Coordinates of C-alpha atoms (C1' of nucleotides) in Angstrom, one line a residue:
Chain S
M1 CA -27.2 -8.9 -6.5
E2 CA -27.0 -11.1 -9.6
D3 CA -28.6 -14.4 -8.9
T4 CA -25.7 -16.3 -7.3
K5 CA -28.4 -18.4 -5.5
P6 CA -31.6 -19.0 -7.3
I7 CA -34.6 -17.2 -5.8
S8 CA -37.7 -19.1 -5.0
V9 CA -41.0 -18.6 -6.8
Q10 CA -42.6 -17.6 -3.6
T11 CA -40.1 -14.9 -2.8
L12 CA -40.4 -13.6 -6.3
K13 CA -44.2 -13.3 -5.9
R14 CA -43.8 -11.3 -2.6
L15 CA -41.2 -8.9 -3.9
P16 CA -43.8 -6.8 -5.8
I17 CA -46.0 -6.8 -2.7
Y18 CA -43.2 -5.3 -0.6
L19 CA -42.5 -2.9 -3.4
N20 CA -46.1 -1.7 -3.5
Y21 CA -46.2 -1.3 0.2
L22 CA -42.9 0.6 0.3
K23 CA -44.2 3.1 -2.5
S24 CA -47.5 3.5 -0.5
L25 CA -45.3 5.1 2.4
K26 CA -44.6 8.8 2.3
K27 CA -41.0 8.9 1.2
D28 CA -40.2 12.2 3.0
E29 CA -40.9 10.6 6.4
V30 CA -39.0 7.4 6.0
V31 CA -35.2 7.1 5.9
Y32 CA -34.7 3.6 7.3
I33 CA -37.2 0.7 7.0
S34 CA -36.8 -2.7 8.7
A35 CA -37.9 -6.1 7.6
T36 CA -39.7 -6.3 10.9
S37 CA -41.9 -3.3 10.2
I38 CA -42.7 -4.5 6.7
A39 CA -43.6 -7.9 8.0
H40 CA -45.8 -6.4 10.6
A41 CA -47.6 -4.2 8.1
L42 CA -48.4 -7.0 5.7
G43 CA -49.1 -9.6 8.2
L44 CA -46.0 -11.8 7.4
N45 CA -43.2 -13.4 9.4
D46 CA -40.2 -11.1 9.7
V47 CA -37.7 -13.7 9.2
Q48 CA -39.5 -14.5 5.9
V49 CA -39.4 -10.9 4.7
R50 CA -35.8 -10.6 5.8
K51 CA -34.9 -13.5 3.7
D52 CA -36.7 -12.4 0.8
L53 CA -35.1 -9.0 0.9
A54 CA -31.7 -10.7 1.3
A55 CA -32.3 -12.0 -2.3
V56 CA -32.2 -8.3 -3.6
S57 CA -30.1 -6.4 -1.2
D58 CA -27.3 -7.0 1.3
K59 CA -27.3 -3.4 2.6
G60 CA -29.3 -4.0 5.6
K61 CA -27.9 -2.6 8.8
P62 CA -28.5 -4.1 12.3
K63 CA -30.8 -2.1 14.6
L64 CA -31.7 0.2 11.6
G65 CA -32.9 -1.9 8.6
Y66 CA -32.6 -0.8 5.1
V67 CA -32.1 2.6 3.6
F68 CA -35.8 3.2 2.3
A69 CA -34.9 4.7 -1.1
E70 CA -32.1 2.2 -1.8
L71 CA -34.3 -0.7 -0.9
I72 CA -37.0 0.4 -3.4
M73 CA -34.3 0.8 -6.1
D74 CA -32.8 -2.6 -5.3
I75 CA -36.3 -4.4 -5.6
E76 CA -37.2 -2.5 -8.8
S77 CA -33.9 -3.4 -10.3
Y78 CA -34.3 -7.0 -9.3
L79 CA -37.6 -7.2 -10.7
G80 CA -36.4 -5.6 -14.0
Y81 CA -38.7 -2.5 -13.7
D82 CA -35.7 -0.6 -15.0
N83 CA -36.4 -1.6 -18.7
I84 CA -39.6 -1.6 -20.2
H85 CA -41.3 -4.9 -21.2
T86 CA -43.4 -4.7 -24.4
S87 CA -46.2 -7.0 -25.0
V88 CA -49.1 -7.8 -27.2
L89 CA -52.5 -8.8 -26.0
V90 CA -54.8 -11.0 -28.1
G91 CA -58.5 -11.0 -27.6
A92 CA -60.2 -7.6 -27.3
G93 CA -63.3 -8.8 -25.6
N94 CA -64.4 -7.7 -22.1
L95 CA -61.3 -8.8 -20.2
G96 CA -59.0 -7.6 -23.0
R97 CA -60.6 -4.2 -23.1
A98 CA -60.2 -3.9 -19.3
F99 CA -56.5 -4.6 -19.7
L100 CA -56.0 -2.2 -22.4
C101 CA -57.7 0.5 -20.2
Y102 CA -55.9 -0.5 -17.1
H103 CA -53.2 2.1 -16.1
G104 CA -51.7 0.0 -13.3
F105 CA -49.5 -1.8 -15.8
S106 CA -47.2 1.2 -16.1
T107 CA -46.1 0.6 -12.4
Y108 CA -44.5 -2.6 -13.8
N109 CA -43.1 -1.1 -16.9
L110 CA -45.4 -3.3 -18.8
E111 CA -46.5 -1.8 -22.0
I112 CA -49.1 -3.3 -24.3
V113 CA -48.1 -2.3 -27.8
A114 CA -51.2 -3.5 -29.6
A115 CA -54.2 -5.7 -29.5
F116 CA -55.2 -8.4 -31.9
D117 CA -58.6 -10.0 -32.6
K118 CA -60.3 -11.9 -35.3
D119 CA -63.7 -10.1 -35.2
E120 CA -63.8 -7.7 -38.2
N121 CA -66.0 -5.3 -36.2
V122 CA -63.3 -4.4 -33.7
I123 CA -60.3 -4.5 -36.1
G124 CA -59.1 -1.2 -37.0
S125 CA -60.7 0.5 -33.8
N126 CA -58.8 2.0 -31.0
I127 CA -59.2 1.0 -27.3
N128 CA -57.5 3.5 -25.0
K129 CA -55.4 4.8 -27.9
K130 CA -54.2 1.3 -28.7
Q131 CA -54.8 -0.2 -32.1
V132 CA -56.8 -3.4 -32.6
L133 CA -55.1 -5.2 -35.4
S134 CA -56.0 -8.4 -37.4
L135 CA -54.5 -11.5 -36.2
N136 CA -52.6 -12.0 -39.4
K137 CA -50.5 -9.0 -38.5
L138 CA -49.4 -10.5 -35.3
K139 CA -46.3 -12.5 -36.4
N140 CA -45.0 -9.4 -38.4
L141 CA -45.3 -7.0 -35.5
C142 CA -43.8 -9.2 -33.0
E143 CA -40.9 -10.0 -34.9
R144 CA -40.4 -6.4 -36.0
M145 CA -40.7 -5.0 -32.3
K146 CA -39.1 -8.0 -30.8
I147 CA -42.0 -8.6 -28.5
K148 CA -41.5 -11.3 -26.0
I149 CA -44.7 -11.2 -23.9
G150 CA -48.2 -12.2 -25.1
I151 CA -51.3 -11.9 -23.1
I152 CA -54.1 -14.2 -24.0
T153 CA -57.7 -13.0 -23.2
V154 CA -59.6 -15.1 -25.8
P155 CA -62.1 -17.8 -25.2
E156 CA -60.9 -21.2 -24.2
S157 CA -61.7 -22.7 -27.6
E158 CA -59.2 -20.4 -29.2
A159 CA -56.5 -20.2 -26.8
Q160 CA -54.3 -22.9 -28.1
T161 CA -54.3 -21.7 -31.7
V162 CA -53.4 -18.1 -30.3
C163 CA -50.8 -19.6 -28.2
D164 CA -49.1 -21.5 -31.0
L165 CA -49.3 -18.2 -33.2
L166 CA -47.6 -16.3 -30.4
V167 CA -44.8 -18.9 -30.0
E168 CA -44.3 -18.9 -33.6
S169 CA -43.8 -15.1 -33.6
G170 CA -41.1 -15.3 -30.9
V171 CA -42.9 -14.7 -27.8
L172 CA -41.2 -16.4 -24.8
A173 CA -43.6 -15.6 -22.0
I174 CA -47.3 -16.1 -22.1
W175 CA -49.9 -14.7 -19.6
N176 CA -53.0 -16.9 -20.1
F177 CA -56.4 -15.9 -18.8
A178 CA -58.1 -18.8 -20.7
P179 CA -59.0 -21.7 -18.4
I180 CA -57.0 -24.2 -20.4
N181 CA -53.7 -25.9 -20.1
L182 CA -51.6 -24.7 -23.1
N183 CA -49.0 -26.8 -24.8
V184 CA -45.9 -24.8 -25.5
P185 CA -42.1 -25.6 -26.2
E186 CA -39.9 -25.9 -23.3
E187 CA -38.3 -22.6 -23.7
V188 CA -41.6 -20.7 -23.3
I189 CA -43.2 -20.0 -20.0
V190 CA -46.9 -19.8 -19.4
Q191 CA -48.3 -18.1 -16.4
N192 CA -52.0 -19.2 -15.9
E193 CA -54.3 -16.9 -14.2
N194 CA -57.1 -19.2 -13.0
I195 CA -60.3 -17.6 -11.7
G196 CA -61.6 -21.0 -10.6
S197 CA -58.6 -21.8 -8.4
S198 CA -59.2 -18.6 -6.4
L199 CA -63.0 -18.9 -6.1
A200 CA -62.3 -22.5 -4.9
I201 CA -60.4 -21.2 -1.9
L202 CA -63.0 -18.5 -1.3
S203 CA -65.9 -20.9 -1.4
Q204 CA -64.0 -23.6 0.8
H205 CA -63.6 -21.0 3.5
L206 CA -67.2 -20.0 3.2
S207 CA -68.5 -23.4 3.7
E208 CA -66.4 -23.9 6.7
K209 CA -67.7 -20.7 8.2
L210 CA -71.2 -21.3 7.3
Y211 CA -71.9 -25.0 7.8
K212 CA -69.6 -25.9 10.7
Chain V
M1 CA -66.3 -37.2 1.1
E2 CA -66.8 -34.8 3.9
D3 CA -63.4 -33.4 5.2
T4 CA -62.2 -36.1 7.5
K5 CA -58.6 -35.0 6.5
P6 CA -58.1 -31.3 5.8
I7 CA -57.3 -30.6 2.1
S8 CA -54.3 -28.6 1.2
V9 CA -54.5 -25.2 -0.5
Q10 CA -52.5 -26.5 -3.5
T11 CA -54.9 -29.4 -4.0
L12 CA -57.9 -27.1 -3.8
K13 CA -56.4 -24.8 -6.4
R14 CA -56.0 -27.8 -8.8
L15 CA -59.4 -29.3 -8.4
P16 CA -61.0 -26.7 -10.7
I17 CA -58.4 -27.3 -13.2
Y18 CA -59.0 -31.0 -13.3
L19 CA -62.8 -30.3 -13.5
N20 CA -62.3 -27.9 -16.4
Y21 CA -60.2 -30.5 -18.3
L22 CA -62.7 -33.2 -17.6
K23 CA -65.6 -31.1 -18.9
S24 CA -63.6 -30.3 -22.1
L25 CA -63.6 -34.0 -22.9
K26 CA -66.5 -35.4 -25.0
K27 CA -68.5 -37.3 -22.5
D28 CA -69.9 -39.6 -25.0
E29 CA -66.5 -41.2 -25.6
V30 CA -65.2 -41.5 -22.1
V31 CA -66.5 -44.0 -19.5
Y32 CA -63.4 -44.4 -17.4
I33 CA -60.6 -41.8 -16.7
S34 CA -57.4 -42.4 -14.8
A35 CA -55.4 -40.0 -12.8
T36 CA -52.5 -41.1 -15.0
S37 CA -54.2 -39.7 -18.2
I38 CA -55.3 -36.5 -16.5
A39 CA -51.8 -35.9 -15.2
H40 CA -50.4 -36.5 -18.7
A41 CA -52.9 -34.1 -20.3
L42 CA -52.1 -31.3 -17.9
G43 CA -48.3 -31.9 -17.5
L44 CA -48.5 -33.0 -13.9
N45 CA -47.3 -35.9 -11.9
D46 CA -49.7 -38.8 -11.7
V47 CA -49.2 -39.4 -8.0
Q48 CA -50.1 -35.8 -7.4
V49 CA -53.3 -36.0 -9.4
R50 CA -54.3 -39.3 -7.8
K51 CA -53.7 -37.8 -4.3
D52 CA -55.7 -34.8 -5.2
L53 CA -58.5 -36.8 -6.5
A54 CA -58.5 -39.0 -3.3
A55 CA -59.7 -35.9 -1.5
V56 CA -63.0 -35.9 -3.4
S57 CA -63.6 -39.5 -4.3
D58 CA -62.7 -42.9 -3.2
K59 CA -64.2 -44.7 -6.2
G60 CA -61.0 -45.2 -8.2
K61 CA -60.7 -48.8 -9.5
P62 CA -57.3 -50.4 -10.3
K63 CA -56.5 -50.7 -13.9
L64 CA -59.6 -48.5 -14.8
G65 CA -59.5 -45.3 -13.0
Y66 CA -62.6 -43.3 -12.1
V67 CA -65.9 -43.4 -13.7
F68 CA -66.0 -40.2 -15.8
A69 CA -69.4 -38.9 -15.0
E70 CA -69.1 -39.7 -11.3
L71 CA -65.8 -38.0 -10.9
I72 CA -67.0 -34.8 -12.4
M73 CA -69.9 -34.8 -9.9
D74 CA -67.7 -35.6 -7.0
I75 CA -65.4 -32.7 -7.9
E76 CA -68.3 -30.4 -8.3
S77 CA -69.9 -31.4 -5.3
Y78 CA -66.6 -30.9 -3.3
L79 CA -66.1 -27.5 -4.7
G80 CA -69.7 -26.4 -3.8
Y81 CA -70.7 -26.0 -7.3
D82 CA -74.0 -27.5 -6.3
N83 CA -75.2 -24.3 -4.6
I84 CA -75.1 -20.9 -6.1
H85 CA -72.8 -18.4 -4.5
T86 CA -74.1 -14.8 -4.6
S87 CA -71.8 -12.0 -4.5
V88 CA -71.5 -8.3 -4.9
L89 CA -68.9 -6.3 -6.9
V90 CA -67.6 -2.8 -5.8
G91 CA -66.0 -0.7 -8.3
A92 CA -67.6 -0.3 -11.8
G93 CA -64.5 0.8 -13.6
N94 CA -62.8 -1.2 -16.4
L95 CA -61.9 -4.3 -14.4
G96 CA -65.4 -4.3 -12.8
R97 CA -67.1 -4.0 -16.0
A98 CA -65.2 -6.9 -17.4
F99 CA -66.3 -9.0 -14.6
L100 CA -69.9 -7.9 -14.8
C101 CA -69.8 -8.9 -18.5
Y102 CA -67.9 -12.2 -18.0
H103 CA -69.9 -15.3 -18.7
G104 CA -67.5 -17.7 -17.2
F105 CA -68.6 -17.3 -13.7
S106 CA -71.6 -19.3 -14.2
T107 CA -69.4 -22.2 -14.6
Y108 CA -68.6 -21.8 -10.8
N109 CA -72.0 -20.9 -9.9
L110 CA -70.9 -17.5 -8.8
E111 CA -73.5 -14.8 -9.4
I112 CA -72.8 -11.2 -9.2
V113 CA -76.1 -9.7 -7.8
A114 CA -75.3 -6.1 -8.3
A115 CA -72.4 -3.6 -8.6
F116 CA -71.7 -0.6 -6.4
D117 CA -69.9 2.5 -7.1
K118 CA -69.6 6.0 -5.7
D119 CA -69.4 7.8 -9.2
E120 CA -72.7 9.5 -9.7
N121 CA -72.3 9.1 -13.5
V122 CA -72.5 5.4 -13.3
I123 CA -74.9 4.9 -10.4
G124 CA -78.3 3.9 -11.8
S125 CA -77.0 2.4 -15.0
N126 CA -76.9 -1.1 -16.2
I127 CA -74.0 -3.1 -17.1
N128 CA -74.9 -6.5 -18.7
K129 CA -78.3 -6.3 -17.1
K130 CA -76.7 -5.7 -13.6
Q131 CA -77.6 -2.6 -11.7
V132 CA -74.9 -0.1 -10.6
L133 CA -76.0 1.0 -7.2
S134 CA -74.9 3.7 -4.9
L135 CA -72.4 2.6 -2.2
N136 CA -74.7 3.6 0.6
K137 CA -77.2 0.8 -0.4
L138 CA -74.5 -1.8 -0.2
K139 CA -75.1 -2.8 3.5
N140 CA -78.8 -3.1 3.2
L141 CA -78.7 -5.3 0.1
C142 CA -75.9 -7.7 1.5
E143 CA -77.9 -8.2 4.7
R144 CA -81.2 -8.6 3.0
M145 CA -79.8 -11.1 0.5
K146 CA -77.3 -12.6 2.8
I147 CA -74.4 -11.9 0.4
K148 CA -71.2 -13.5 1.6
I149 CA -68.9 -12.8 -1.2
G150 CA -67.6 -9.3 -2.2
I151 CA -65.4 -8.5 -5.1
I152 CA -63.2 -5.4 -4.8
T153 CA -62.3 -3.7 -8.0
V154 CA -61.8 -0.2 -6.9
P155 CA -58.5 1.7 -7.0
E156 CA -55.9 1.0 -4.3
S157 CA -56.8 4.1 -2.3
E158 CA -60.4 3.2 -1.7
A159 CA -59.9 -0.5 -1.1
Q160 CA -59.7 -0.6 2.6
T161 CA -62.7 1.7 3.1
V162 CA -64.7 -0.6 0.8
C163 CA -63.4 -3.7 2.5
D164 CA -64.5 -2.3 5.9
L165 CA -67.9 -1.6 4.4
L166 CA -68.2 -5.0 3.1
V167 CA -67.2 -6.8 6.3
E168 CA -69.6 -4.5 8.2
S169 CA -72.3 -5.8 5.8
G170 CA -71.7 -9.4 6.7
V171 CA -69.4 -10.5 3.8
L172 CA -67.1 -13.3 4.9
A173 CA -65.0 -13.7 1.7
I174 CA -63.4 -10.9 -0.2
W175 CA -61.8 -11.2 -3.7
N176 CA -59.4 -8.4 -3.8
F177 CA -58.0 -7.0 -7.0
A178 CA -56.5 -3.9 -5.5
P179 CA -52.9 -4.2 -5.0
I180 CA -53.0 -3.6 -1.2
N181 CA -53.0 -5.6 1.9
L182 CA -56.5 -5.4 3.5
N183 CA -56.9 -5.6 7.1
V184 CA -59.8 -7.8 8.1
P185 CA -61.1 -9.6 11.2
E186 CA -60.0 -13.1 11.6
E187 CA -63.2 -14.6 10.4
V188 CA -63.0 -13.1 7.0
I189 CA -60.9 -14.6 4.3
V190 CA -59.2 -12.3 1.7
Q191 CA -58.0 -13.6 -1.6
N192 CA -55.6 -11.3 -3.4
E193 CA -55.2 -11.3 -7.0
N194 CA -51.9 -9.5 -7.6
I195 CA -51.0 -8.8 -11.2
G196 CA -47.4 -7.8 -10.1
S197 CA -46.7 -11.3 -8.7
S198 CA -47.5 -12.9 -11.9
L199 CA -45.7 -10.4 -13.9
A200 CA -42.6 -10.9 -11.7
I201 CA -42.6 -14.5 -12.7
L202 CA -42.9 -13.9 -16.3
S203 CA -40.3 -11.3 -16.4
Q204 CA -37.9 -13.2 -14.4
H205 CA -38.1 -16.0 -16.8
L206 CA -37.6 -13.7 -19.7
S207 CA -34.4 -12.2 -18.4
E208 CA -33.1 -15.7 -17.9
K209 CA -33.8 -16.5 -21.4
L210 CA -32.5 -13.3 -23.0
Y211 CA -29.6 -12.4 -21.0
K212 CA -27.9 -15.6 -20.1
Chain D
dC1 C1' -18.0 6.4 27.2
dC2 C1' -21.0 2.4 28.3
dT3 C1' -25.1 -0.5 28.2
dA4 C1' -29.4 -2.0 26.4
dT5 C1' -31.8 -3.1 22.4
dA6 C1' -33.5 -3.6 17.7
dT7 C1' -32.3 -5.6 13.8
dC8 C1' -29.4 -8.1 10.6
dG9 C1' -27.6 -12.4 8.5
dA10 C1' -26.7 -17.2 9.0
dT11 C1' -27.9 -21.5 10.3
dA12 C1' -31.2 -25.0 12.4
dT13 C1' -35.4 -26.8 12.7
dT14 C1' -40.1 -27.6 11.5
dA15 C1' -44.1 -27.8 8.2
dT16 C1' -45.9 -28.5 3.9
dA17 C1' -45.9 -30.3 -0.7
dA18 C1' -44.2 -33.2 -4.4
dT19 C1' -42.6 -37.5 -5.9
dA20 C1' -41.1 -42.4 -5.5
dT21 C1' -42.0 -47.0 -4.3
dC22 C1' -44.8 -51.1 -3.6
dG23 C1' -48.4 -54.3 -2.6
dA24 C1' -53.2 -55.1 -4.1
dT25 C1' -56.6 -55.6 -7.7
dA26 C1' -59.5 -55.4 -11.8
dT27 C1' -59.7 -56.6 -16.5
dA28 C1' -57.9 -57.4 -21.1
dG29 C1' -56.1 -60.8 -24.0
dG30 C1' -54.5 -65.1 -25.1
Chain K
dC1 C1' -59.1 -70.1 -17.1
dC2 C1' -54.4 -67.8 -16.6
dT3 C1' -51.1 -64.2 -16.9
dA4 C1' -49.6 -59.7 -17.8
dT5 C1' -50.3 -55.0 -17.0
dA6 C1' -52.5 -50.5 -15.8
dT7 C1' -53.9 -48.2 -12.0
dC8 C1' -55.4 -47.5 -7.5
dG9 C1' -54.3 -46.3 -2.4
dA10 C1' -51.0 -46.2 1.1
dT11 C1' -46.6 -45.2 2.8
dA12 C1' -41.9 -43.6 2.4
dT13 C1' -38.7 -40.4 0.7
dT14 C1' -37.3 -36.1 -0.9
dA15 C1' -37.8 -31.2 -2.1
dT16 C1' -39.2 -26.8 -0.9
dA17 C1' -40.8 -23.1 2.1
dA18 C1' -41.6 -21.3 6.5
dT19 C1' -40.2 -20.2 11.1
dA20 C1' -37.1 -20.4 15.2
dT21 C1' -32.9 -19.5 17.2
dC22 C1' -28.5 -17.1 17.9
dG23 C1' -24.2 -14.5 17.4
dA24 C1' -22.9 -10.0 15.7
dT25 C1' -23.3 -5.0 15.3
dA26 C1' -25.0 -0.2 15.0
dT27 C1' -26.9 3.3 17.6
dA28 C1' -29.9 5.5 21.0
dG29 C1' -29.9 7.0 25.5
dG30 C1' -28.1 7.5 29.8

DNA sequence: CCTATATCGATATTATAATATCGATATAGG
DNA sequence: CCTATATCGATATTATAATATCGATATAGG
């Protein structure tokens, strides 16, 4: 299933959702699972699900669907859950703390190796058994451990500086929670998590419901 | 600017990003701002930005662009930042705590009125001056205060139960951070925040960079 | 063994979003 | 005052994603 055809971003976003749903089923009771039933459970179109699954597996059988355990493995393998992704987190404030304490990352085999901050008061402390280090140790650690993922949970005003530092340290993928557009070299990807965008959708819906 | 033509979800998501960028500029120095310059700053296509802005304002002038202060007001007004949105948060764990302590919500005029949890140890405590209440007080408070937005930061296993309770309490918009598909009546909107989807994009990019 | 049917995979169609093009216009600069 | 130009808004085109359709096939059930 190596990418003969490039996979769409939308499909990529849905794969973890399918995986999560599959894992929520009792594995003893299910042998075969069809795209149709997944679609029904998640409120999606069945052709959409089938097409998405075709990106990771070609083992679907007419009338039956996919072998449950096999499908899980194929999705996990496609998403790279086979190998651990190590990352660093910069900004040990409230949000950063929440991430350091969040157990759910293990599902995705994402490991936060260490946290960094510039506040002398938190440097040297541990949060959920993870060390908070001074920012000036970032580059050395990333290079030594070949860290490729950086999580930015600092305030907007510091985000670009932190971003530059991460890029300089060899990080290739940045997960950005600061509400700002980061400038990065072409080879680095930035995934922005924007609270405002989500709220806009919610609030638009609300005003439709309430004032119309 | 009332919605004569329906606005696309993608446009809606970008509006807060434009707004945030505009607010980051020094207002004394800018009188006019063009779609072209916004597009350039954010790495977007200028026609896209212009079309997005056309949804909230028709005051653009050829050669000049938009009056800076006016544009900000028009976006804010469109996004409903004029009136405060009150909400409740359910699940005072790590992520819930981070939200309760997050100051950024005020930008969007989102106010978390109170938090709810079922853990006796946190009920009655305060987090960032916000009370943590027992779940059985949820319905009464939501009805009394006409709360329409609910934020779910409980574990996956409890999310549907909490969701049902929120819906029963009159909530119309649910911001869901549990990695699960929530079943809701048609009139309720759910905005899912899925960590796995974002990670999938990052990790896909990484493997392209590293192994090809 | 035969038939009905659920589902697959492939292809065709439709819907949605992004981008390109172009005439109109407001002003800056000579 | 005149001309060049940046930008607007509208429309046309292209790209991307979602959905519909259809033949093939595996099995369940008679």
